[in-house]
Coordinates of C-alpha atoms (C1' of nucleotides) in Angstrom, one line a residue:
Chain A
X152 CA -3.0 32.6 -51.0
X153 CA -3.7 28.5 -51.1
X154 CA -5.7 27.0 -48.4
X155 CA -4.2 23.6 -47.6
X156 CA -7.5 22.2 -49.7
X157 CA -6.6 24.1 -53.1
X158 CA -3.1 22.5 -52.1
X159 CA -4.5 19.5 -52.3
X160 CA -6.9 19.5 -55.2
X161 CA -3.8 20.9 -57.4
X162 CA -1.7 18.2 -56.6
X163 CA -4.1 15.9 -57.2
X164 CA -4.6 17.0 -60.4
X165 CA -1.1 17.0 -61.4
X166 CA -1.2 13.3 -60.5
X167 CA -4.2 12.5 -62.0
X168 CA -2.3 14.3 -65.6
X169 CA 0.9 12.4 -64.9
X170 CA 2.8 15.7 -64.8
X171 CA 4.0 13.8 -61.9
X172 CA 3.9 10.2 -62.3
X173 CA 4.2 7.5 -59.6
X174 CA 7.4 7.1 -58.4
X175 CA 8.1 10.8 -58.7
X176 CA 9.9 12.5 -56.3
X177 CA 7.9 16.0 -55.8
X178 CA 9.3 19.5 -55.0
X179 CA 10.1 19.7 -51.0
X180 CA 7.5 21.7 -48.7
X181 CA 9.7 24.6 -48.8
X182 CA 9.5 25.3 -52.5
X183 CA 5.6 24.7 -53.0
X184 CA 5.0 26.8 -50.1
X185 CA 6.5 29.6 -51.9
X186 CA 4.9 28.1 -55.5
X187 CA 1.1 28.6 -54.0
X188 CA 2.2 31.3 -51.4
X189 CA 1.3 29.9 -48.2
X190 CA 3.0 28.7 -45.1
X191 CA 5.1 25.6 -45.0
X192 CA 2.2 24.5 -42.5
X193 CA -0.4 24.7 -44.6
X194 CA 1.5 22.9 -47.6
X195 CA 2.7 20.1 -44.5
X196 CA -0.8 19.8 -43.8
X197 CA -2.5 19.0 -47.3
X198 CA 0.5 16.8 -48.2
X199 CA 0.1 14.8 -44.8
X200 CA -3.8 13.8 -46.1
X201 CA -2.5 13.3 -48.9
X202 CA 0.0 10.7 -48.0
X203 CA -2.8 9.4 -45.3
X204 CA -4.8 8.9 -48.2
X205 CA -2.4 6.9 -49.9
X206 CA -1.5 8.9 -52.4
X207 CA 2.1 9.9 -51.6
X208 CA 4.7 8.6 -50.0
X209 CA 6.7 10.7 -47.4
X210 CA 10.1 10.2 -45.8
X211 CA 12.6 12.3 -43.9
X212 CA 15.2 13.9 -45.8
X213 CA 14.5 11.8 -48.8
X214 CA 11.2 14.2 -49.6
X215 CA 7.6 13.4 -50.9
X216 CA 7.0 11.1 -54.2
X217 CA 3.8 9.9 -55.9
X218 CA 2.7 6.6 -54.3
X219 CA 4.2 3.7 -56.7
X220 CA 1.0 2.0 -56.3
X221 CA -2.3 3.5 -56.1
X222 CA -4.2 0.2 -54.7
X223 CA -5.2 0.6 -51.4
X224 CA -8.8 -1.2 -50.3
X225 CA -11.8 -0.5 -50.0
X226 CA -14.3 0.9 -47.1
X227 CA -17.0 -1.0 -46.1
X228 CA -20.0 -0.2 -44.6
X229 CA -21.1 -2.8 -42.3
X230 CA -25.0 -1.8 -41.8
X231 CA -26.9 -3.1 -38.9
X232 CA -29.1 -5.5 -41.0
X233 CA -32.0 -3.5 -40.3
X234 CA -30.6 -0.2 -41.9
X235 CA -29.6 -2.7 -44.9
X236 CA -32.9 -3.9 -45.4
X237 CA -35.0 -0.3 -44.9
X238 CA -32.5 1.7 -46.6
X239 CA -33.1 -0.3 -50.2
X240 CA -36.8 0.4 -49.5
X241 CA -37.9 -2.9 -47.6
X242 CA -40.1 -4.0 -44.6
X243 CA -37.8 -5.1 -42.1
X244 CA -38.6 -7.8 -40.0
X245 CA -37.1 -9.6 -36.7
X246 CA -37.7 -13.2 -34.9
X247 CA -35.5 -14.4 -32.0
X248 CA -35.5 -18.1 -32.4
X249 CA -33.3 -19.3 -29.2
X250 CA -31.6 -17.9 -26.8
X251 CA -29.4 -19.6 -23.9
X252 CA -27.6 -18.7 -21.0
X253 CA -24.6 -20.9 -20.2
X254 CA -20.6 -21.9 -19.9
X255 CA -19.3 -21.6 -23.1
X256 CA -18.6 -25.0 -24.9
X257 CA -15.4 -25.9 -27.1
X258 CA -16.4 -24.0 -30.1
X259 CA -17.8 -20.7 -28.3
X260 CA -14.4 -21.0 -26.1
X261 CA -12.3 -21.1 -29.0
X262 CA -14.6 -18.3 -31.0
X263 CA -14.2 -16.1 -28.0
X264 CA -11.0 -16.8 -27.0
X265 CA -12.2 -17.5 -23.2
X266 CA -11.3 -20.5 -20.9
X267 CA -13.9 -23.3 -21.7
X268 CA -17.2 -23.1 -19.4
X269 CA -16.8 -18.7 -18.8
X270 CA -20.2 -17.5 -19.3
X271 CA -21.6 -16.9 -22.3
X272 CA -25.1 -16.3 -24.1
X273 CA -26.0 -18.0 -27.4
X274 CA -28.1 -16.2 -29.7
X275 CA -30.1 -17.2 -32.8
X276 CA -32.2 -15.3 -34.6
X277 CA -33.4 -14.5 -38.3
X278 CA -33.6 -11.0 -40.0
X279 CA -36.3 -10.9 -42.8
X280 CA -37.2 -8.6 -45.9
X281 CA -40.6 -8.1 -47.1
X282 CA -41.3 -10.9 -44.8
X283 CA -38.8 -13.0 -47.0
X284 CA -35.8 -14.9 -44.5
X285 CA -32.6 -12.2 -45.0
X286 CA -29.9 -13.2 -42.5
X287 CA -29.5 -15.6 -39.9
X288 CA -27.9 -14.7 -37.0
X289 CA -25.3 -16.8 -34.7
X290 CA -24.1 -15.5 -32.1
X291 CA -22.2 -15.4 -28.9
X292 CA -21.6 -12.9 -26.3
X293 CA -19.1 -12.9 -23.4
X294 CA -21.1 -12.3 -20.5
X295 CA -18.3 -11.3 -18.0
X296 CA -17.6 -8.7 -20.6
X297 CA -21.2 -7.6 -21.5
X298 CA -22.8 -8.0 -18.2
X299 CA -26.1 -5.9 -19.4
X300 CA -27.1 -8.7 -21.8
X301 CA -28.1 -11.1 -19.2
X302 CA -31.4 -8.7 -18.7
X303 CA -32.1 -8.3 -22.4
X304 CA -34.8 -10.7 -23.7
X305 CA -33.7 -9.5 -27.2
X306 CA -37.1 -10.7 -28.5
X307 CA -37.8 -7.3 -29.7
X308 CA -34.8 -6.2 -30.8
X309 CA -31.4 -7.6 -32.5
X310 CA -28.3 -8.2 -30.5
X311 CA -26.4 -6.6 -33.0
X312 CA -28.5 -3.3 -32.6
X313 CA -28.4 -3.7 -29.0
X314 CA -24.7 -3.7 -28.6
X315 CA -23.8 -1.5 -31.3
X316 CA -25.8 1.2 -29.1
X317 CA -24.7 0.1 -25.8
X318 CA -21.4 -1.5 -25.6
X319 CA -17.9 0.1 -26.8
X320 CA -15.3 -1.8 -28.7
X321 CA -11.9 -1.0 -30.0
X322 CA -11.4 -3.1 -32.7
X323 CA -13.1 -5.6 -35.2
X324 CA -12.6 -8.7 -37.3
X325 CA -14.6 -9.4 -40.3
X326 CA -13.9 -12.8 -42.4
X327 CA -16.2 -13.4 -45.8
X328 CA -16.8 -16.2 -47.3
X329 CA -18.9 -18.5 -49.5
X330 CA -20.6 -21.8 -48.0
X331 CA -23.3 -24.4 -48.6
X332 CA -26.0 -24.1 -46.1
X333 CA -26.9 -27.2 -44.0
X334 CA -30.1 -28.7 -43.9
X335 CA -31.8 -26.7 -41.0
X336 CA -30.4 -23.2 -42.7
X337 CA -31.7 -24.1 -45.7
X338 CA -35.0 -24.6 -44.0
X339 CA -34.6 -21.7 -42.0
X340 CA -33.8 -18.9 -44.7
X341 CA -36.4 -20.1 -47.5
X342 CA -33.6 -21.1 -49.6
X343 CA -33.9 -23.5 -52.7
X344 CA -31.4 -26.9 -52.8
X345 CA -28.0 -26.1 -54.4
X346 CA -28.5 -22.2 -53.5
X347 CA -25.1 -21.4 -51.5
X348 CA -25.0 -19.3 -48.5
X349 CA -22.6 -15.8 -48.6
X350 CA -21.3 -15.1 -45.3
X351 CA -20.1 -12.7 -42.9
X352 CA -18.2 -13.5 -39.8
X353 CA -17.5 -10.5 -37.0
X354 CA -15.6 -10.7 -33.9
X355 CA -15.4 -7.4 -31.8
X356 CA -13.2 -6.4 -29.2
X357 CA -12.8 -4.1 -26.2
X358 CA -9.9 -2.8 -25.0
X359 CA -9.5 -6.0 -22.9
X360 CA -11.4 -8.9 -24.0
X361 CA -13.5 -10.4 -26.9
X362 CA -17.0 -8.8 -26.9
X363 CA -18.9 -11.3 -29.0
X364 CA -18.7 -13.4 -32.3
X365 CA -21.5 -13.3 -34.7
X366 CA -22.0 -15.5 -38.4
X367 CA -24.6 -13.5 -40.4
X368 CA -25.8 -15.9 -43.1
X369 CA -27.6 -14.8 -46.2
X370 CA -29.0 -16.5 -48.8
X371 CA -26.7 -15.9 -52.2
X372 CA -29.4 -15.4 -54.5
X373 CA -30.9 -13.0 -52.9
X374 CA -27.8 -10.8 -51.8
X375 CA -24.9 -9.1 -52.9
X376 CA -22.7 -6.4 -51.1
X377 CA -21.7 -3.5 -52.7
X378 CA -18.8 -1.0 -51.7
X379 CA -17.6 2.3 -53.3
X380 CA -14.5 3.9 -53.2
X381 CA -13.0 7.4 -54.1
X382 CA -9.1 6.9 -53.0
X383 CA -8.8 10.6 -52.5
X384 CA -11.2 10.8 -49.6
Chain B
X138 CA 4.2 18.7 -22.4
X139 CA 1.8 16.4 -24.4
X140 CA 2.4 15.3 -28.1
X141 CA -0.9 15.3 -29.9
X142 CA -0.2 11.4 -30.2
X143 CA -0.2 11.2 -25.9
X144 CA -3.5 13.9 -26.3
X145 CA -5.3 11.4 -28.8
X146 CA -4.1 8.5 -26.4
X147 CA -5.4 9.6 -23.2
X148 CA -8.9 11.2 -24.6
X149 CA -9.3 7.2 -26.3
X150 CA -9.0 6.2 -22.8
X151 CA -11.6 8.5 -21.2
X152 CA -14.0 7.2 -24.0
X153 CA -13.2 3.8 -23.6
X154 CA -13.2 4.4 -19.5
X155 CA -16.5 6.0 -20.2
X156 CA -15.2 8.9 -18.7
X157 CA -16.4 10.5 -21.4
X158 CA -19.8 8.5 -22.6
X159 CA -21.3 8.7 -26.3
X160 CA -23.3 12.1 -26.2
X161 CA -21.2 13.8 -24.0
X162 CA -19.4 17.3 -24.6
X163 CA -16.0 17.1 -23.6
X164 CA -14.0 20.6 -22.4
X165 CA -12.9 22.5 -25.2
X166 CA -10.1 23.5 -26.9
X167 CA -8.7 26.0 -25.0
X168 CA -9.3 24.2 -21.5
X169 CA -7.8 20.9 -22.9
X170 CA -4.4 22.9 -24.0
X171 CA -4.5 23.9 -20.9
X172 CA -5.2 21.0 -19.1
X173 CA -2.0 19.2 -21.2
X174 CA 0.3 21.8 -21.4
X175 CA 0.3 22.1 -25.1
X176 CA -0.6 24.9 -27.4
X177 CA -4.2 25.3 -29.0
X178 CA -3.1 24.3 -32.4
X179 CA -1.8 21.1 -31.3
X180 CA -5.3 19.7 -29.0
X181 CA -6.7 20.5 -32.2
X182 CA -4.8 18.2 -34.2
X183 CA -5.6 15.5 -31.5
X184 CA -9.5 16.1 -31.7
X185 CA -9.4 16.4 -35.5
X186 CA -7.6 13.4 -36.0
X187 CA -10.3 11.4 -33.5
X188 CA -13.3 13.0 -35.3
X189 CA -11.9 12.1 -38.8
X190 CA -11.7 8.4 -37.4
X191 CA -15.2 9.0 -36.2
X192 CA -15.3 8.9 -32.8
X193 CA -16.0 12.5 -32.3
X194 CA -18.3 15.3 -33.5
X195 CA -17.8 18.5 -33.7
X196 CA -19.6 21.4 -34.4
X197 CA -18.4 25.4 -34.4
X198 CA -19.6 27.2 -31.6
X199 CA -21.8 23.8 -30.3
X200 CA -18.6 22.1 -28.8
X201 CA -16.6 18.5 -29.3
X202 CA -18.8 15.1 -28.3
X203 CA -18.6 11.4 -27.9
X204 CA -19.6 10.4 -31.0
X205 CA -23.1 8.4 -30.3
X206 CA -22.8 5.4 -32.9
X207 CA -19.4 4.0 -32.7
X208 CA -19.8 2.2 -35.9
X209 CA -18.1 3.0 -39.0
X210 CA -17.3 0.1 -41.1
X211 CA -14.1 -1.4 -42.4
X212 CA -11.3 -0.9 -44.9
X213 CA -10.4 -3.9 -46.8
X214 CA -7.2 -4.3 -48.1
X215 CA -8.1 -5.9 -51.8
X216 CA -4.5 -7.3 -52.4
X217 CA -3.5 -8.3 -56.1
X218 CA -4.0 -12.4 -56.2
X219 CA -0.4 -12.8 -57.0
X220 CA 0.7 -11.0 -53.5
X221 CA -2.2 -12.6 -51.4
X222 CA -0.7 -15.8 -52.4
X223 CA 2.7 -15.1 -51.9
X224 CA 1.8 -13.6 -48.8
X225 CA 0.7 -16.7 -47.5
X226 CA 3.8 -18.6 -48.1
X227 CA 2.4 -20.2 -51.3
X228 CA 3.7 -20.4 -54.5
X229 CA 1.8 -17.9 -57.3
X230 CA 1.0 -19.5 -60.8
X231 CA -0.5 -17.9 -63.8
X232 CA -2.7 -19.1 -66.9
X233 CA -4.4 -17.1 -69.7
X234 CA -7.2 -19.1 -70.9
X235 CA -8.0 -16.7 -73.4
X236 CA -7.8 -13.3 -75.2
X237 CA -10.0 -11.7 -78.1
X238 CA -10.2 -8.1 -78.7
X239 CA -13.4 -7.7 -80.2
X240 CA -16.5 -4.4 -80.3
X241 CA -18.6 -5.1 -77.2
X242 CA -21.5 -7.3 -76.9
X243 CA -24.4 -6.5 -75.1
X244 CA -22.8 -7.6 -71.6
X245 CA -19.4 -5.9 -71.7
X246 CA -21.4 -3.0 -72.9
X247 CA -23.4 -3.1 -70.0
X248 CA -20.6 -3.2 -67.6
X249 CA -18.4 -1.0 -69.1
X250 CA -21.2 1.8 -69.4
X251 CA -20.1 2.0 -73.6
X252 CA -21.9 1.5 -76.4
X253 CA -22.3 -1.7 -77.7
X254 CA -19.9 -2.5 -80.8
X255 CA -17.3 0.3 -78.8
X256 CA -13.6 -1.6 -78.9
X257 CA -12.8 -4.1 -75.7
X258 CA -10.5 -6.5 -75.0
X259 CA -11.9 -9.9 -73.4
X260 CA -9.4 -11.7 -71.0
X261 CA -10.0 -14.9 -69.6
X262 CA -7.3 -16.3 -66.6
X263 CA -6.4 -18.4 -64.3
X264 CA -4.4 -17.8 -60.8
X265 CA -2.9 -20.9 -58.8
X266 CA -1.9 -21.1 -55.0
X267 CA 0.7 -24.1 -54.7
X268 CA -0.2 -25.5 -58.1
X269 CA -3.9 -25.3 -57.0
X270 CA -6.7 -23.6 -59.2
X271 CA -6.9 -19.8 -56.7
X272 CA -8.9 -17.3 -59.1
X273 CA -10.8 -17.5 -62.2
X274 CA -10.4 -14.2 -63.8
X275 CA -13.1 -13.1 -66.2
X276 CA -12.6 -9.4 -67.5
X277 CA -13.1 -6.5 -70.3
X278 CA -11.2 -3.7 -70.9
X279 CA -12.1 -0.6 -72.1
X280 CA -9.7 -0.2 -75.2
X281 CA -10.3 3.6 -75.8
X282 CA -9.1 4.5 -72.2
X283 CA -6.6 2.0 -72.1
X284 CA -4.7 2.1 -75.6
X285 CA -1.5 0.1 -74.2
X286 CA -3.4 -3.0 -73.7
X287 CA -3.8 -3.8 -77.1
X288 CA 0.3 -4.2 -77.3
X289 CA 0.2 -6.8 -74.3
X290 CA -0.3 -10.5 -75.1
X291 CA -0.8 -11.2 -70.7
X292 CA 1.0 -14.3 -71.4
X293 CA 3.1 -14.2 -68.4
X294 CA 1.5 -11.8 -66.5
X295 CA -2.2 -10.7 -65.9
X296 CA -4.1 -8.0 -66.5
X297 CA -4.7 -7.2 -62.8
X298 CA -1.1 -6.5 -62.1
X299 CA -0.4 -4.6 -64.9
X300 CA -3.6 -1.9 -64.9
X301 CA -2.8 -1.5 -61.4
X302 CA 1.0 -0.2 -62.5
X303 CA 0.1 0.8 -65.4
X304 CA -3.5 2.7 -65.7
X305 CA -4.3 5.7 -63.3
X306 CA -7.6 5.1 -61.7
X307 CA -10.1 7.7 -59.6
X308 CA -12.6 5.3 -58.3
X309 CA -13.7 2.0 -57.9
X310 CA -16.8 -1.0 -57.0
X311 CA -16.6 -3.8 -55.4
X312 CA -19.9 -6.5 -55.0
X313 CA -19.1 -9.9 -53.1
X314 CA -21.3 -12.3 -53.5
X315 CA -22.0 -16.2 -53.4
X316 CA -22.6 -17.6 -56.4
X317 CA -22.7 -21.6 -57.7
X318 CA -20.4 -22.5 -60.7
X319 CA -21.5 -23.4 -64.1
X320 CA -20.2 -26.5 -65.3
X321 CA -16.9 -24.9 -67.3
X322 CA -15.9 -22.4 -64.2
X323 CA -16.0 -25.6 -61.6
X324 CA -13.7 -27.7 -64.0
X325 CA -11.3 -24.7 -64.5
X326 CA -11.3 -24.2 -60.7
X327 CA -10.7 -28.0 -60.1
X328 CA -14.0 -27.8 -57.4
X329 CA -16.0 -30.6 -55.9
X330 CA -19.4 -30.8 -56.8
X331 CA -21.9 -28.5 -55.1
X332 CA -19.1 -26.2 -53.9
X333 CA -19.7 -23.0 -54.2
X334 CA -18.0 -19.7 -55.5
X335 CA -17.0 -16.5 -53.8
X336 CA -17.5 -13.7 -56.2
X337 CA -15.9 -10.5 -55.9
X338 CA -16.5 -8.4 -59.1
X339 CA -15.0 -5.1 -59.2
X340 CA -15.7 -1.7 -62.0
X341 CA -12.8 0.6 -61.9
X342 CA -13.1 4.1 -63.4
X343 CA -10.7 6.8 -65.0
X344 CA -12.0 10.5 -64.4
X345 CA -13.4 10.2 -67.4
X346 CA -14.8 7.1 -68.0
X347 CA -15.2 2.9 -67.3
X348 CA -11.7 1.7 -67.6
X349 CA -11.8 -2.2 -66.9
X350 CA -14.9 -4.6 -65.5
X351 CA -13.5 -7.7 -63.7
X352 CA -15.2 -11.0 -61.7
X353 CA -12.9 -12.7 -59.8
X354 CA -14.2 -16.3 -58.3
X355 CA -13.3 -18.3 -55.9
X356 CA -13.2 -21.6 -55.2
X357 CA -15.1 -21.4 -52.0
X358 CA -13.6 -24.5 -50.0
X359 CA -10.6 -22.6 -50.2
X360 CA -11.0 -18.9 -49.7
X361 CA -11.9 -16.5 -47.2
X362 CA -11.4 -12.6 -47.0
X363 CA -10.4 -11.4 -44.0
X364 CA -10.0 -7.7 -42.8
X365 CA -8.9 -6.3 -39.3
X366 CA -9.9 -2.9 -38.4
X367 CA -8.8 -0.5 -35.3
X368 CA -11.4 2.5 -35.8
X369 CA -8.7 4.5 -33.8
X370 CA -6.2 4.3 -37.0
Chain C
dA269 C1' 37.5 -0.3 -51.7
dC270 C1' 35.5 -0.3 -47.0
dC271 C1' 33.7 1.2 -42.5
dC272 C1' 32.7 4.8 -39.3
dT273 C1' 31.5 9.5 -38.2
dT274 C1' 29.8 14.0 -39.3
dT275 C1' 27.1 17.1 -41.9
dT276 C1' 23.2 18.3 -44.5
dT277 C1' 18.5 18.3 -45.5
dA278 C1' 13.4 17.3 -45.9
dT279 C1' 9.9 16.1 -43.1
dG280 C1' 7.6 15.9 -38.3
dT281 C1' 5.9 18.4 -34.6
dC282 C1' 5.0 22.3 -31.6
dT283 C1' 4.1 27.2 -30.3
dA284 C1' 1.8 31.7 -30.1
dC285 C1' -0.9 34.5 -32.3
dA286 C1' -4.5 36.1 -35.7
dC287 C1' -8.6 36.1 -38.1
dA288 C1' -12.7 33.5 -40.3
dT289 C1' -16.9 31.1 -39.8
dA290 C1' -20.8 28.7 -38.0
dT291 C1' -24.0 28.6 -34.3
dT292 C1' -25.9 29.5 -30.2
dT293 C1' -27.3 32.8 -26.8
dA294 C1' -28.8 37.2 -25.4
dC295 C1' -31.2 41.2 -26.1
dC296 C1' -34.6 44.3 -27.8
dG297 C1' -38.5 46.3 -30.1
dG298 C1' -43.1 45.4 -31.3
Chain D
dC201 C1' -44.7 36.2 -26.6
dC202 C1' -42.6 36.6 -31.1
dG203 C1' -39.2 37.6 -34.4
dG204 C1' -35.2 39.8 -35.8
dT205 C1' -30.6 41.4 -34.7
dA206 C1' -26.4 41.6 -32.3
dA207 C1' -23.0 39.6 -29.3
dA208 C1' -20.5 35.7 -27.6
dT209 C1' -18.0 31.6 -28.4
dA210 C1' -15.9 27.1 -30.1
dT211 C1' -14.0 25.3 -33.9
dG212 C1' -11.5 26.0 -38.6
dT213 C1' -7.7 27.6 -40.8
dG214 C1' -3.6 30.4 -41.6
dT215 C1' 1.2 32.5 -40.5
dA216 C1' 6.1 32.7 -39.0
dG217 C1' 9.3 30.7 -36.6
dA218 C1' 11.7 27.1 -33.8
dC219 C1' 13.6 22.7 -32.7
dA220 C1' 13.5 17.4 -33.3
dT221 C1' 14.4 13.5 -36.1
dA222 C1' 15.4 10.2 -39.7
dA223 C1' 18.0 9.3 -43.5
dA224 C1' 21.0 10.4 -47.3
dA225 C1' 25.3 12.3 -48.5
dA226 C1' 29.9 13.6 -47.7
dG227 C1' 34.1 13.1 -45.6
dG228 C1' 38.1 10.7 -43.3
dG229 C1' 40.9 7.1 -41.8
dT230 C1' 42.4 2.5 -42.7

DNA sequence: ACCCTTTTTATGTCTACACATATTTACCGG
DNA sequence: CCGGTAAATATGTGTAGACATAAAAAGGGT
């Protein structure tokens, strides 16, 4: 008898030794239930993660066929900067550099998607490693949304930390990109001249509104993200 | 009777109502089937699905909770160049700069995890958005583990495209970066001065060994990744 | 050939039940 | 009070069977 995970690992080896190749139509639920001696349930159920996984492609009636192509993405971890910086074996360090309470102007407006002058607080502050500048933090926060915030001095700890913990969001955007640091982030983050910045841009949202925008700057020569992937999950 | 779709829908809503906060047990199996009017089997599809997404945890015996951290990270759809562009309603070009098979030097032998001398084929190429310089493709292939390169001039098409149809994979790396261009890369690229690049290089691996090394850059004026996420799936 | 309807079929979901397994809780002897 | 063992319990997985649903295939009339 095949559980539902020796299901899987077979198939996945027949895939992986092109006995069935992408494009391939496999044999229907019914038949490898009777090939491994299980239930049709338990066959269902290992070729559903499979397909979840991206690995096969399922329709009604017309049956189950290898997945034409095998390119899916990648997961990211997004770390809180601090579990970045300790986790590679570093001091980790904090400074809040400015902090404001107000209505939101033009760009915090558009960045938030909220009519201009709704409350928001602006957030600076810098992340460092081995007392070296690591990130520096933009950041605003929709105060109608996030109505704790206004008592946090955030002097001691990150925003990001602090609403990661507290606040519950639904969904996320996250842009990348590659920029040249003005004068004052330059000055800011230690950097040398010519040294671009990499970039990381996050919206978050709750089920009804825009939670906050953030821009974590780092310096490019000093960092680099790194992702693994194993398709199969 | 509830669907483990409705089940999974109204248990997101308690969490995101805080009904049920982060921490909490929520009833278990066999009071939620009743509860919905569905059998056992099916709640338990419902909870699985949510803890797999990771916003529960649970534990035999100990019970199903709010998961406490809500943060995950996010998938990343890495689309082939040539369908990012035409995704965008731009035109897709294609230019190979250059192509030497040749025993590795000391750096493809680093990145391909080979010994140095071992047989790789060195591609050099360009990708254009609208007529306009997108991606400069630098990249070694492992010509042991991938014997049907050495038959493909990648004249008219590049290698991206056809090792993603072509070669089965297992797993994969991906490291962004920021990075300033030598003087050759900003030419090919067409860049301003003191631009910078976004760098994604990428390591893809057989079962068995290093199949292909690739850096992709960017022309940083003109590109940013972007990635939505929904950690309910 | 064509368009429309009916049949067939593979997957999608649900049920009721059973047994396995990991953990906690309760109990008991010292 | 401690430590070890047994009972209780929530989840994990499996079975057989049923009906739902999407989509391909077959058939029928023009």
């Amino acid at each position: 008898m095949a559980s539902f995970r020796d299901i899987k690992e077979d198939i996945l080896a027949r895939i992986s030794a092109r006995e069935w190749a992408p494009g391939d139509l496999i044999p229907n639920e019914a038949e490898l239930a009777e090939r491994y001696g299980s239930a049709r349930s338990t066959v269902n159920r290992a070729l559903r993660e499979l397909a979840e996984a991206g690995l096969l492609e399922r329709r009604r009636r017309a049956g189950t066929r290898v997945a034409r192509r095998n390119w899916r993405g990648a997961f990211f971890e997004i770390p809180l900067v601090r579990a970045e910086v300790e986790g590679s074996g570093r001091r980790y360090g904090y400074h809040l550099i400015e902090r404001r309470e107000e209505g939101a102007g033009p760009e915090a407006a558009a960045r938030l998607e909220l009519p201009a002058g709704a409350p928001v607080l602006f957030l600076r502050c810098l992340h460092f490693a081995d007392g070296l500048p690591h990130q520096l933090e933009t950041r605003w926060i929709n105060r109608s949304e996030v109505p704790g915030a206004a008592a946090m001095p955030f002097e001691a700890e990150g925003p990001n930390e602090w609403l990661v913990r507290e606040v519950p969001w639904s969904s996320s955007e996250h842009v990348f990109s590659a920029a040249m640091p003005d004068a004052e982030e330059r000055r800011l983050l230690g950097m040398e001249a010519g040294e671009p910045l990499f970039v990381l841009e996050r919206r978050t949202w709750s089920a009804t509104a825009t939670i906050t925008w953030a821009r974590l700057a780092h310096p490019g020569a000093r960092f680099r993200m790194v992702s693994r992937t194993d398709p199969t999950g």
